[in-house]
Amino acid sequence: MPDEPIYLRARSGLVRARDRAADSLRRARGAIGPSWERTRSRLRETRIKRPSNRALAWTGGIVGALVVAIALFLILFDWNYLRGPIGRYASAKTGREIVLAGNLDVKAFSFQPRATVEGIRVGNPKWAGPGQTADIKRLDVQVKLMPLLVGQVVLLNLELNQAKVDLRRDLQGRATWDFSNGKKSKKPFKMPPIRRFVINDGHLRMVDEKRKLVLNGEINATEEMGRAGRGFLMTGDGSLNGNRFRLRIQGGPLLNVDSRKPYPFDADIRSGATRVTAKGAIPKPFDLAQFSMNVTARGPDLAALYDLTGVALPNTPPYRLNGRLSRDEQIYKIEGLSGRVGDSDLSGFISVETGDERPYLKADLRTRSLDFDDLAAIFGGAPSRKAGETISPEQAAIGRKMAAQRRLLPDTTLNVSKIRSLDADVRYRVAAIHDAMLPLRSGDVTVKLERGLLSANPLTLDLPQGKITGQAHLNARAETPVTEVDVRLSNARLEQLIPIKGEPLAGSFVGRIKLKGAGNSVHRAASNADGEVLAVVPSGEIREAFAELLGINVAKGLGLLFSKDQGSVPIRCGVAHFQARNGVLTADRIVFDTKPVLATGAGTINLDSETMNLRVQGKSKELRLVRLLSPITVKGPLLGPKVGIETGKVVAQGGVAVALAAVVTPLAVLLPFIDPGLAKDASCASLIAEAGREGAPVKTVAAKTARR
């Protein structure tokens, strides 16, 4: 027996409801009283009239006819009529020509609608000139209907056949893959969930002028990819910044993908001698805004990773590092970083926040044992070339060139565009330092970079006794970078900074270097630097033999040395103050005062030619029968100066002595060397105070130390 029509059931319900209402009214009539009649009259006027059978039949017929008509339209309609309107709408939204040239077949009357499009062509934006960004021979898409009705896209099937994609980015950063039509978005790209994703014979070409990248690749995601297994495979070959570039990315099968389970993948990327390998997973498949992977990177120079990552890193010796790389929206993190850079270990944490004008890098890095010459590459130099050192061929070439030129300061041009490309806040701590020019023990520095201004502040380097503190700034905001250095040496020991066998010198040592220069390399900035340099020995001891030789008391000095006499005399004060102008340090005061000798000096240090020419004249405070009137000289390149004696007067005096020896008593031979001993003691406190009045950056603590 057929079911009762819906309109008859509705009518029966209305009748029953009316009867129940009338019964309730009769029971309440006694309480309502005389107003009942008026209420009943109003109810008669407002009650719903029962529709007639004919009206209900007409209504049901019309609704059914509409449903059938819509179904027939969706089934029989030729969707190719909409290719033009769809293409024009998409072109208007993206700002480029989009054409649906082939057949358009839509199966819309389903809980899983499906569409097949042939001959999709996506043109380039106007700035890129003629050509196609994408040319897809056939695209097949199937979605779930119910989630689509509430604004969610769930793709049951996405299949691309013979898709050719040509991507370009110019030097201005304009990219053909940017479909925002001028409306920038900070949100990362996210694909909707896809249950079945198939790519047959996909081709990718990419030319990125900004990264100097040219790539030709193939992409396939099929059920039968070969004996190695099924899944996603992307391979590419090309060049990156002049180096051969290759990549291989392989993932799990893209069939029956579960959005609740991570999607695994492996990656192998090579650029010249740089190689990055990764093994990880995407927690939510096709949501590229979140992923995590174990990464290993190795290569000749960390700076070369800029071409791959877009993040400027300093120049370094060869490295091998590994860590856990993750992404959460705009933030990338490397946790558990460990490995080696040159001959030094490195560990810590790095995060990079993208999405703004410049990436923001924050890091906390540590080194247990630092080979100090590994830092040379950061400033454009080269680590030591001695046996066993880790150094790249490029750095070895720089080292050979600097050695041939007898250069200490590197002249490698600084890439200011990289410094301007990001902001940073990095803390770096070193537990132990070895192979440094000074006896450094440990270090701690905080480096901040903001809009091209790099600051290392505070900077602390610990010595066995004392420390070096200060700050350094590199301002790359202008066309020519400007470097400022202001460092202090405090509470140090002379015998530790100048390690001579037998320790002929001992005492406290303080100093300061304050220089400022413009140039796009360390050498060029130093070659025009202005400022001053001060070194002070407030008190100490010097072996008496050396003190006598400083005054060129040959007889006594050599006698004490040959007798291995270890006696010492006090150093009352030592001051060396240089004024720097246009890269030349001129000594305006060199005084070294001991009990037997007062030595004064003058000269220059040229930071451009990296040479020095200093002259020290010693004066004995006591009457000496044997004396030389010749000053001690220190001349030559900074890396290897030579200590000598101006022999002109010595030869002349010697000639006089020989001549006298032939005609007079032996005592006459000593007359040319007699020193009346008229030199006066130098007061270290007064010298420091005088230098301070002339602009030398000296703390009063040095003067106090000298008076003790």
XYZ file of C-alpha atoms in Angstrom:
708
model
C 0.000 0.000 0.000
C 1.549 3.383 -0.981
C 2.469 5.852 1.721
C -0.076 8.564 2.616
C 0.674 11.803 0.672
C 2.512 14.395 2.657
C -0.169 17.051 2.277
C -2.843 14.672 3.742
C -0.645 14.020 6.731
C -0.194 17.753 7.220
C -3.949 18.310 7.083
C -4.632 15.601 9.670
C -2.078 17.185 11.960
C -3.760 20.574 11.678
C -7.155 19.103 12.503
C -5.858 17.327 15.573
C -4.142 20.485 16.766
C -7.378 22.444 16.327
C -9.386 19.958 18.351
C -6.840 19.972 21.186
C -6.899 23.760 21.313
C -10.707 23.881 21.446
C -10.767 21.317 24.289
C -8.286 23.410 26.268
C -10.381 26.505 25.734
C -13.526 24.792 27.026
C -11.775 23.756 30.218
C -10.512 27.283 30.775
C -13.857 28.973 29.972
C -15.101 28.863 33.539
C -12.048 30.747 34.767
C -12.077 33.221 31.933
C -15.717 34.175 32.418
C -17.568 36.467 30.059
C -14.432 37.139 27.951
C -14.593 33.626 26.543
C -16.998 34.486 23.796
C -14.872 37.358 22.614
C -11.769 35.150 22.642
C -13.544 32.392 20.708
C -14.710 34.900 18.116
C -11.155 36.094 17.580
C -9.923 32.523 17.264
C -12.447 31.860 14.514
C -11.142 34.914 12.651
C -7.438 33.959 12.951
C -7.456 30.148 12.675
C -5.621 28.520 9.751
C -7.910 27.364 7.065
C -7.351 23.875 5.833
C -5.994 23.878 2.258
C -7.976 22.077 -0.267
C -6.768 18.818 -1.791
C -6.444 20.463 -5.171
C -4.202 23.252 -3.847
C -1.913 20.789 -2.112
C -1.661 18.687 -5.233
C -0.693 21.718 -7.343
C 1.990 22.766 -4.853
C 3.599 19.336 -4.749
C 3.528 19.092 -8.511
C 5.293 22.419 -8.997
C 8.077 21.558 -6.507
C 8.626 18.180 -8.095
C 8.750 19.668 -11.570
C 11.370 22.210 -10.491
C 13.540 19.496 -8.967
C 13.291 17.387 -12.104
C 14.010 20.408 -14.320
C 17.101 21.361 -12.328
C 18.343 17.768 -12.415
C 17.784 17.526 -16.161
C 19.548 20.875 -16.660
C 22.579 19.777 -14.682
C 22.707 16.479 -16.528
C 21.994 17.674 -20.070
C 23.465 21.206 -20.020
C 26.481 21.746 -22.256
C 28.964 23.280 -19.808
C 31.183 24.394 -22.660
C 28.965 27.481 -22.935
C 30.505 28.645 -19.639
C 34.142 28.314 -20.697
C 34.277 31.914 -21.892
C 32.569 33.492 -18.853
C 34.684 31.383 -16.457
C 37.898 32.354 -18.257
C 37.006 36.052 -18.289
C 36.088 36.015 -14.614
C 39.342 34.270 -13.670
C 41.330 36.666 -15.854
C 39.759 39.677 -14.132
C 40.496 38.258 -10.679
C 44.147 37.381 -11.392
C 45.177 40.151 -13.758
C 46.312 37.777 -16.509
C 44.723 35.878 -19.377
C 43.224 32.510 -18.440
C 41.717 30.395 -21.214
C 39.758 27.147 -21.106
C 40.452 25.988 -24.665
C 39.258 22.381 -24.515
C 36.203 20.444 -23.436
C 34.542 21.250 -20.103
C 32.614 18.354 -18.595
C 30.828 18.758 -15.252
C 28.921 16.121 -13.297
C 27.225 18.367 -10.742
C 24.139 16.275 -9.805
C 25.957 14.268 -7.140
C 27.107 14.368 -3.537
C 30.604 14.177 -5.053
C 30.562 16.657 -7.955
C 33.256 16.228 -10.577
C 34.683 18.424 -13.322
C 37.085 17.692 -16.172
C 38.756 20.518 -18.070
C 40.987 20.195 -21.107
C 43.368 22.775 -22.506
C 43.864 25.177 -19.569
C 46.268 27.998 -20.366
C 47.358 30.528 -17.741
C 49.180 33.483 -19.255
C 52.032 35.510 -17.797
C 51.421 38.814 -16.035
C 52.097 41.857 -18.225
C 55.520 42.593 -16.714
C 56.780 39.104 -17.680
C 55.973 39.527 -21.370
C 54.263 36.984 -23.644
C 54.137 33.329 -22.735
C 52.355 30.895 -20.465
C 52.805 30.446 -16.730
C 50.959 27.125 -16.968
C 49.671 24.909 -19.768
C 47.664 21.883 -18.570
C 46.424 19.390 -21.107
C 43.828 17.852 -18.787
C 42.629 18.588 -15.257
C 40.258 16.348 -13.332
C 38.769 17.564 -10.021
C 36.270 15.917 -7.665
C 35.040 17.420 -4.385
C 32.771 16.587 -1.467
C 29.481 18.465 -1.719
C 28.436 18.807 1.929
C 31.678 20.450 3.213
C 31.576 22.719 0.157
C 28.183 24.073 1.237
C 29.743 25.397 4.465
C 32.826 26.877 2.785
C 35.256 23.964 3.183
C 37.015 22.398 0.209
C 37.826 18.692 0.417
C 39.238 17.284 -2.813
C 38.486 13.641 -3.355
C 40.531 13.575 -6.536
C 42.970 15.924 -8.265
C 44.605 14.696 -11.429
C 46.859 16.663 -13.767
C 48.028 15.315 -17.089
C 50.896 16.790 -19.094
C 51.110 19.971 -17.040
C 53.836 22.423 -18.038
C 54.626 25.159 -15.542
C 57.028 28.022 -16.322
C 57.828 30.181 -13.280
C 59.845 33.391 -13.291
C 60.981 36.030 -10.810
C 62.807 39.219 -11.767
C 65.377 41.266 -9.866
C 62.593 43.429 -8.402
C 61.040 40.392 -6.736
C 57.982 40.169 -9.031
C 56.978 36.527 -9.477
C 54.702 34.888 -12.031
C 53.430 32.503 -9.348
C 51.980 35.435 -7.414
C 48.241 35.483 -8.238
C 47.320 38.111 -5.644
C 46.923 40.769 -8.357
C 48.806 43.311 -6.257
C 47.200 42.351 -2.942
C 49.981 41.012 -0.737
C 49.167 38.411 1.893
C 51.343 37.305 4.800
C 49.564 33.959 5.027
C 51.565 30.981 3.722
C 50.268 28.863 0.866
C 47.917 26.089 1.942
C 46.364 23.411 -0.240
C 43.028 21.849 0.718
C 43.002 18.182 1.788
C 43.312 15.811 -1.192
C 42.420 12.129 -0.941
C 43.885 11.162 -4.319
C 46.510 13.269 -6.090
C 47.920 12.156 -9.429
C 50.405 14.008 -11.639
C 51.294 12.442 -14.962
C 54.196 13.787 -16.998
C 54.540 17.127 -15.179
C 57.254 19.567 -16.243
C 58.588 22.538 -14.300
C 60.873 25.309 -15.497
C 61.957 28.031 -13.100
C 64.096 31.119 -13.716
C 64.745 33.227 -10.620
C 66.912 36.246 -11.414
C 66.994 37.287 -7.767
C 68.524 33.971 -6.655
C 70.343 33.406 -9.976
C 68.512 30.100 -10.316
C 67.668 28.174 -13.475
C 65.854 24.861 -12.951
C 64.328 22.276 -15.258
C 62.390 19.605 -13.446
C 59.936 16.748 -13.745
C 57.096 15.946 -11.353
C 55.167 12.701 -11.128
C 52.759 11.331 -8.563
C 51.369 8.044 -9.799
C 50.379 4.653 -8.489
C 53.129 2.940 -10.493
C 56.264 5.024 -10.331
C 58.691 2.154 -10.677
C 60.177 -0.653 -8.687
C 61.430 1.748 -6.031
C 57.882 2.245 -4.826
C 54.904 4.467 -5.331
C 54.483 8.067 -4.354
C 55.469 11.615 -5.213
C 58.726 12.336 -7.037
C 60.181 15.646 -8.130
C 63.592 15.851 -9.769
C 65.361 18.877 -11.163
C 68.641 19.974 -12.680
C 70.023 23.422 -13.448
C 72.274 26.118 -12.002
C 72.254 28.265 -8.875
C 74.488 31.329 -8.730
C 76.858 29.789 -11.243
C 76.990 26.369 -9.577
C 75.324 23.218 -10.785
C 72.019 22.721 -8.973
C 70.172 19.440 -8.457
C 67.227 18.435 -6.340
C 65.246 15.309 -5.593
C 62.132 15.303 -3.404
C 60.317 12.039 -2.815
C 57.204 11.521 -0.723
C 54.806 8.790 0.191
C 51.892 7.706 -2.002
C 49.313 10.414 -2.635
C 46.475 7.902 -2.747
C 44.017 7.572 0.137
C 45.826 10.332 2.012
C 44.542 10.681 5.570
C 44.503 14.304 6.751
C 44.916 13.040 10.335
C 48.228 11.295 9.625
C 51.572 12.967 8.793
C 52.772 12.762 5.210
C 56.432 11.562 5.009
C 59.006 12.846 2.526
C 62.762 12.914 1.808
C 64.741 15.686 0.120
C 68.225 15.920 -1.361
C 69.350 19.338 -2.635
C 72.808 20.116 -4.037
C 74.351 23.361 -5.215
C 77.986 23.050 -6.151
C 79.761 21.693 -3.067
C 76.800 22.549 -0.812
C 74.448 19.688 0.016
C 71.300 19.631 2.141
C 69.503 16.380 2.945
C 66.270 16.093 4.909
C 63.885 13.461 6.166
C 60.621 14.640 7.648
C 56.851 14.847 7.525
C 53.984 17.266 7.002
C 51.603 16.889 9.999
C 48.577 17.845 7.924
C 49.058 16.660 4.337
C 49.102 19.485 1.753
C 49.252 22.144 4.485
C 52.708 23.440 3.631
C 52.504 26.022 6.432
C 53.511 23.314 8.889
C 56.201 20.680 8.618
C 59.190 19.282 10.485
C 62.270 17.421 9.338
C 65.715 16.292 10.369
C 68.202 18.237 8.246
C 71.898 17.816 7.552
C 73.788 20.541 5.700
C 77.413 20.609 4.652
C 79.466 22.788 2.364
C 82.483 25.070 2.006
C 80.834 28.256 3.327
C 77.647 28.940 5.284
C 77.149 32.144 3.297
C 76.394 30.009 0.229
C 73.126 28.905 1.880
C 71.744 32.370 1.089
C 71.031 31.207 -2.464
C 68.902 28.349 -1.100
C 67.236 29.965 1.917
C 67.226 33.712 1.315
C 68.687 34.207 4.804
C 72.054 36.001 4.953
C 74.629 34.055 6.970
C 78.279 34.995 7.598
C 81.205 33.624 5.634
C 82.747 30.606 7.350
C 85.221 27.773 6.777
C 83.790 24.419 5.617
C 80.973 23.193 7.845
C 78.766 20.207 8.619
C 75.671 20.862 10.715
C 72.479 19.033 11.560
C 69.307 19.838 13.463
C 65.534 19.633 13.593
C 63.964 22.109 11.161
C 60.288 22.959 11.625
C 57.838 25.473 10.233
C 54.760 26.946 11.881
C 53.103 29.493 9.614
C 55.704 32.267 9.185
C 58.232 30.982 11.736
C 61.035 28.552 10.903
C 63.042 26.970 13.730
C 66.187 24.873 13.940
C 66.342 23.125 17.290
C 69.103 20.861 18.524
C 71.624 22.430 16.145
C 75.002 20.698 16.356
C 78.077 20.101 14.248
C 81.329 21.776 13.262
C 82.337 24.944 11.454
C 85.974 24.772 10.450
C 87.824 23.284 13.405
C 85.288 24.572 15.951
C 82.120 22.980 17.295
C 78.770 24.792 17.171
C 75.437 24.129 18.878
C 72.289 26.013 19.787
C 68.960 27.269 18.489
C 67.936 29.403 15.490
C 64.564 30.838 14.475
C 63.644 32.915 11.434
C 60.381 34.842 11.203
C 59.295 35.700 7.662
C 56.383 37.609 6.199
C 57.614 41.152 6.831
C 59.830 43.286 4.644
C 62.920 41.558 6.038
C 63.277 38.188 7.786
C 64.028 38.377 11.511
C 66.659 35.917 12.743
C 67.040 35.114 16.428
C 69.675 32.692 17.697
C 71.431 31.472 20.812
C 74.670 29.740 19.803
C 77.472 28.126 21.807
C 80.941 26.776 21.117
C 82.840 24.580 23.550
C 86.205 24.913 21.787
C 86.883 27.668 19.256
C 89.816 27.636 16.859
C 90.164 31.415 16.738
C 91.306 31.621 13.146
C 87.932 30.176 12.059
C 86.572 33.681 12.699
C 88.812 35.145 9.998
C 86.376 34.188 7.228
C 83.620 36.290 8.827
C 85.710 39.402 8.131
C 86.728 38.341 4.633
C 90.028 36.732 5.578
C 91.151 33.135 5.636
C 91.870 30.673 8.439
C 95.412 29.521 9.039
C 96.920 27.500 6.211
C 99.010 25.336 8.492
C 98.717 21.565 8.297
C 95.526 20.103 9.693
C 93.416 23.260 9.366
C 89.961 22.996 7.778
C 89.828 25.482 4.916
C 88.063 25.710 1.553
C 89.943 26.170 -1.751
C 88.552 29.715 -2.077
C 89.755 30.656 1.401
C 93.117 29.055 0.707
C 93.473 31.309 -2.347
C 92.649 34.360 -0.223
C 95.208 33.238 2.346
C 97.932 32.824 -0.290
C 97.232 36.276 -1.688
C 97.338 37.910 1.743
C 100.554 36.075 2.622
C 102.203 37.155 -0.633
C 101.243 40.761 0.093
C 102.203 40.357 3.764
C 98.730 41.589 4.701
C 97.097 41.292 8.094
C 93.798 43.038 7.301
C 91.552 41.288 4.716
C 90.454 43.265 1.659
C 87.496 41.101 0.583
C 84.565 43.294 -0.464
C 81.665 43.213 1.964
C 78.282 42.286 0.476
C 76.169 45.037 2.024
C 72.991 43.891 0.238
C 72.949 40.748 2.400
C 73.376 42.792 5.575
C 70.430 44.947 4.561
C 68.297 41.907 3.728
C 67.429 40.840 7.293
C 67.236 41.848 10.953
C 68.814 39.725 13.663
C 69.422 39.231 17.374
C 72.147 36.653 18.054
C 74.004 35.727 21.210
C 77.208 33.722 20.848
C 79.140 32.230 23.775
C 82.510 30.467 23.661
C 83.726 28.345 26.568
C 87.354 27.967 25.393
C 89.492 29.694 22.749
C 92.780 28.455 21.303
C 95.274 29.521 18.617
C 94.570 33.244 19.051
C 97.227 35.960 18.736
C 96.435 36.949 22.316
C 95.989 34.446 25.171
C 92.181 34.554 25.036
C 90.296 32.070 27.206
C 86.570 32.585 26.547
C 84.161 35.031 24.954
C 80.598 36.329 24.880
C 79.026 38.662 22.321
C 75.517 39.813 21.404
C 75.052 40.839 17.777
C 72.028 42.826 16.633
C 71.185 43.820 13.092
C 68.440 46.308 12.254
C 67.881 47.868 8.853
C 71.529 47.554 7.849
C 73.049 48.611 11.192
C 75.052 45.771 12.760
C 76.142 46.112 16.391
C 78.308 43.763 18.439
C 77.486 45.041 21.924
C 78.444 43.992 24.499
C 81.635 42.198 23.489
C 83.654 40.414 26.170
C 86.866 38.391 25.769
C 88.401 36.900 28.894
C 92.172 36.660 29.412
C 94.018 34.558 32.007
C 94.078 37.826 33.948
C 91.965 40.742 32.846
C 89.584 41.075 29.935
C 88.817 42.886 26.705
C 85.439 44.608 26.613
C 83.764 46.987 24.224
C 81.618 47.230 21.155
C 81.776 47.376 17.373
C 79.318 48.816 14.852
C 78.993 48.418 11.106
C 76.600 50.900 9.509
C 75.670 49.611 6.043
C 72.671 51.887 5.590
C 74.633 54.343 3.465
C 76.292 53.596 0.121
C 79.705 53.163 1.791
C 79.684 51.198 5.065
C 81.160 52.851 8.154
C 82.868 50.791 10.865
C 83.412 51.908 14.463
C 85.438 49.970 17.039
C 85.777 50.878 20.717
C 87.443 48.239 22.902
C 89.191 48.412 26.277
C 91.869 46.237 27.846
C 91.696 46.153 31.643
C 93.516 44.384 34.495
C 95.776 42.503 32.080
C 99.349 41.338 32.602
C 102.223 42.402 30.372
C 104.016 39.061 30.592
C 100.926 37.224 29.286
C 100.300 39.555 26.345
C 103.978 39.691 25.321
C 105.195 36.135 25.973
C 109.006 36.284 25.780
C 111.114 33.393 27.021
C 112.378 34.071 30.506
C 109.683 36.743 31.083
C 111.964 39.823 30.968
C 108.833 41.991 31.310
C 106.102 41.776 33.947
C 103.439 44.129 35.183
C 99.929 45.416 34.798
C 98.702 46.537 31.395
C 95.671 48.593 30.308
C 94.678 50.134 26.997
C 92.011 51.277 24.605
C 91.450 51.332 20.845
C 88.889 53.707 19.390
C 88.774 53.943 15.595
C 86.221 54.883 12.948
C 86.590 54.424 9.208
C 84.553 54.103 6.001
C 85.042 51.336 3.475
C 83.483 48.145 2.132
C 86.246 45.897 3.506
C 88.216 45.660 6.732
C 91.368 46.972 5.065
C 89.633 49.893 3.335
C 87.872 50.948 6.526
C 91.168 50.854 8.436
C 93.086 52.682 5.714
C 91.147 55.901 6.341
C 90.322 55.443 10.027
C 90.407 58.280 12.543
C 90.665 57.913 16.315
C 93.309 57.001 18.842
C 95.139 54.092 20.459
C 96.548 54.083 23.971
C 98.604 51.499 25.891
C 99.693 52.012 29.508
C 101.955 50.003 31.819
C 101.220 51.635 35.193
C 103.711 49.474 37.076
C 105.839 46.392 36.728
C 109.326 44.978 36.468
C 111.905 44.546 33.723
C 115.022 42.413 33.816
C 117.919 44.716 34.517
C 119.932 43.415 31.564
C 117.207 44.456 29.139
C 116.796 47.797 30.862
C 120.489 48.520 30.394
C 120.339 47.464 26.744
C 117.331 49.740 26.256
C 119.707 52.553 27.152
C 122.359 50.843 25.009
C 124.696 50.362 27.938
C 126.554 47.667 26.053
C 129.071 46.668 28.669
C 126.723 46.189 31.552
C 123.740 44.959 29.527
C 125.614 42.241 27.700
C 127.490 41.333 30.834
C 124.256 40.767 32.723
C 122.813 38.711 29.871
C 125.893 36.514 29.535
C 125.984 35.974 33.266
C 122.288 35.007 33.153
C 121.623 37.525 35.863
C 117.919 37.432 36.742
C 117.878 40.660 38.683
C 115.070 43.080 37.851
C 114.352 46.761 38.261
C 110.944 48.421 38.584
C 109.007 49.853 35.650
C 107.797 53.193 36.918
C 105.599 53.913 33.929
C 105.101 53.092 30.292
C 102.817 55.062 27.974
C 102.283 54.789 24.224
C 99.651 57.087 22.722
C 98.835 57.285 19.004
C 96.527 59.683 17.194
C 94.930 58.175 14.072
C 94.246 60.365 11.069
C 93.271 58.964 7.690
C 94.631 55.535 8.526
C 97.987 56.666 9.921
C 98.687 56.263 13.654
C 101.208 58.853 14.791
C 102.875 58.479 18.185
C 102.555 61.733 20.110
C 103.941 60.145 23.270
C 106.041 57.041 23.866
C 107.680 56.924 27.303
C 109.129 53.906 29.109
C 110.619 54.764 32.506
C 112.716 52.353 34.579
C 115.118 52.945 37.421
C 118.292 52.978 35.294
C 116.856 54.163 31.950
C 114.274 56.562 30.554
C 113.279 55.687 26.980
C 111.254 58.001 24.747
C 110.095 57.388 21.225
C 108.157 58.492 18.166
C 106.995 57.118 14.846
C 104.026 55.983 12.795
C 101.933 52.920 12.003
C 100.320 52.993 8.547
C 97.154 50.872 8.372
C 96.906 51.256 4.603
C 100.344 49.853 3.775
C 100.295 47.863 7.041
C 103.795 48.977 7.949
C 105.373 50.552 11.002
C 108.331 52.842 11.600
C 109.058 53.442 15.284
C 112.180 54.845 16.940
C 113.002 54.590 20.655
C 115.859 56.504 22.295
C 117.071 55.372 25.709
C 118.800 57.715 28.149
C 120.699 56.397 31.134
C 120.011 58.060 34.466
C 123.444 57.234 35.786
C 126.948 58.012 34.599
C 127.983 55.288 32.120
C 131.452 54.921 30.730
C 130.185 52.872 27.798
C 127.182 54.225 25.962
C 125.742 54.359 22.455
C 123.983 57.389 21.120
C 121.959 55.287 18.640
C 118.199 54.724 19.010
C 116.465 51.377 18.664
C 114.221 51.080 15.583
C 111.236 48.898 14.770
C 110.490 48.914 11.043
C 108.697 46.896 8.403
C 105.355 45.152 7.858
C 103.045 44.642 10.811
C 103.252 40.876 10.339
C 107.049 40.832 10.615
C 108.753 44.043 11.754
C 112.505 44.076 12.323
C 114.187 45.473 15.411
C 117.482 47.222 14.779
C 119.842 50.022 15.759
C 120.593 53.115 13.757
C 124.228 52.339 13.077
C 125.339 55.570 11.492
C 126.398 57.226 14.723
C 127.657 53.950 16.133
C 130.077 53.540 13.249
C 131.226 57.141 13.564
C 131.747 56.790 17.280
C 133.500 53.493 16.776
C 135.822 55.076 14.245
C 136.738 57.822 16.686
C 137.371 55.276 19.392
C 139.675 53.196 17.167
C 141.619 56.247 16.140
C 142.015 57.408 19.714
C 143.103 53.959 20.776
C 146.095 54.229 18.529
C 147.466 57.438 20.044
C 146.118 57.928 23.548
C 145.615 55.964 26.678
C 142.937 53.205 26.675
C 140.725 55.451 28.808
C 140.278 57.776 25.862
C 138.531 54.978 23.958
C 135.607 55.231 26.400
C 135.152 58.984 26.143
C 132.709 58.943 23.196
C 130.385 56.654 25.207
C 130.268 58.697 28.415
C 126.717 59.590 29.427
C 126.333 62.362 31.988
C 123.063 60.751 33.188
C 120.900 63.887 33.031
C 117.567 62.195 32.245
C 114.830 62.756 34.776
C 112.241 60.293 36.060
C 108.851 60.304 34.281
C 105.711 60.412 36.361
C 103.129 57.923 34.994
C 100.271 59.696 36.739
C 101.157 63.054 35.215
C 101.729 61.540 31.769
C 98.323 59.838 31.816
C 96.642 62.995 33.054
C 98.306 65.024 30.304
C 97.277 62.499 27.663
C 93.721 62.599 29.015
C 93.595 66.379 28.653
C 94.669 65.940 25.035
C 91.770 63.584 24.337
C 93.093 60.128 25.139
C 90.276 57.903 26.463
C 91.942 56.859 29.730
C 90.183 56.028 32.963
C 91.507 57.607 36.155
C 91.914 54.109 37.596
C 95.095 53.775 35.541
C 96.561 56.851 37.193
C 95.592 55.530 40.615
C 97.293 52.265 39.829
C 100.456 54.113 38.836
C 100.659 55.924 42.198
C 100.574 52.711 44.224
